[in-house]
């Protein structure tokens, strides 16, 4: 794939290649149409064909109903999608990461059902159950979070799911109006803070960190970590 696309990859348009999958981006419809044609022509010279049924175009726009028409070399229209998954991540037309967060929430409840009999066992110490939650269940909820650009809407969804599971583990019904910060004293940092520790430049600024600080691992860890409740 690298050899077949070497010439076309030298153009100044952003691309992402992973085995036999290709993502092409452009600033406008005309540039995208031109580049799709060049990619298709280049690949066909090497004996490969673009499967139109597995190819989609996504327009990044906050306006509902916006359309874009991209055709492959034989004149067939490429399907326009509102969202699609690429290497485990969901990209959506309106931007943001709500679809990705929703997918992670669905996945984490699946994992929860696998281990609920253990983490909800009243005979198991709470400390052990929280440890299991943080190492087995919570990572499913945060999978791929390094690429998320969280908005308030996604923050609320993540925190609600996280706290719901933690309440079930500890055995605190929703009717008991105990503050979330009190529940987190069982030993878990707020989930959105953990996510931002791994990906947010704004978080680095708040911690007064610069990129060169990564070369001092002890210093970096000491500055980014939230104290465990």
mmCIF file of C-alpha atoms in Angstrom, residues 1 7 24 31 37 46 80 97 127 134 144 146 154 169 182 204 208 225:
data_model
loop_
_atom_site.group_PDB
_atom_site.id
_atom_site.type_symbol
_atom_site.label_atom_id
_atom_site.label_comp_id
_atom_site.label_asym_id
_atom_site.label_seq_id
_atom_site.Cartn_x
_atom_site.Cartn_y
_atom_site.Cartn_z
ATOM 1 C CA UNK A 1 0.000 0.000 0.000
ATOM 2 C CA UNK A 7 3.406 9.395 -5.327
ATOM 3 C CA UNK A 24 -8.696 11.396 2.764
ATOM 4 C CA UNK A 31 -10.461 19.186 -3.789
ATOM 5 C CA UNK A 37 -9.949 10.347 -8.479
ATOM 6 C CA UNK A 46 -1.273 -1.465 -9.065
ATOM 7 C CA UNK A 80 -22.753 10.169 2.289
ATOM 8 C CA UNK A 97 -17.378 12.843 20.338
ATOM 9 C CA UNK A 127 -11.594 -1.499 48.475
ATOM 10 C CA UNK A 134 -10.844 0.762 38.104
ATOM 11 C CA UNK A 144 -9.870 5.687 22.966
ATOM 12 C CA UNK A 146 -7.109 10.226 24.245
ATOM 13 C CA UNK A 154 -20.345 14.177 27.039
ATOM 14 C CA UNK A 169 -20.623 -1.466 43.738
ATOM 15 C CA UNK A 182 -18.517 11.609 49.035
ATOM 16 C CA UNK A 204 -1.276 21.047 30.761
ATOM 17 C CA UNK A 208 1.908 24.795 34.203
ATOM 18 C CA UNK A 225 -1.984 13.161 38.866
#
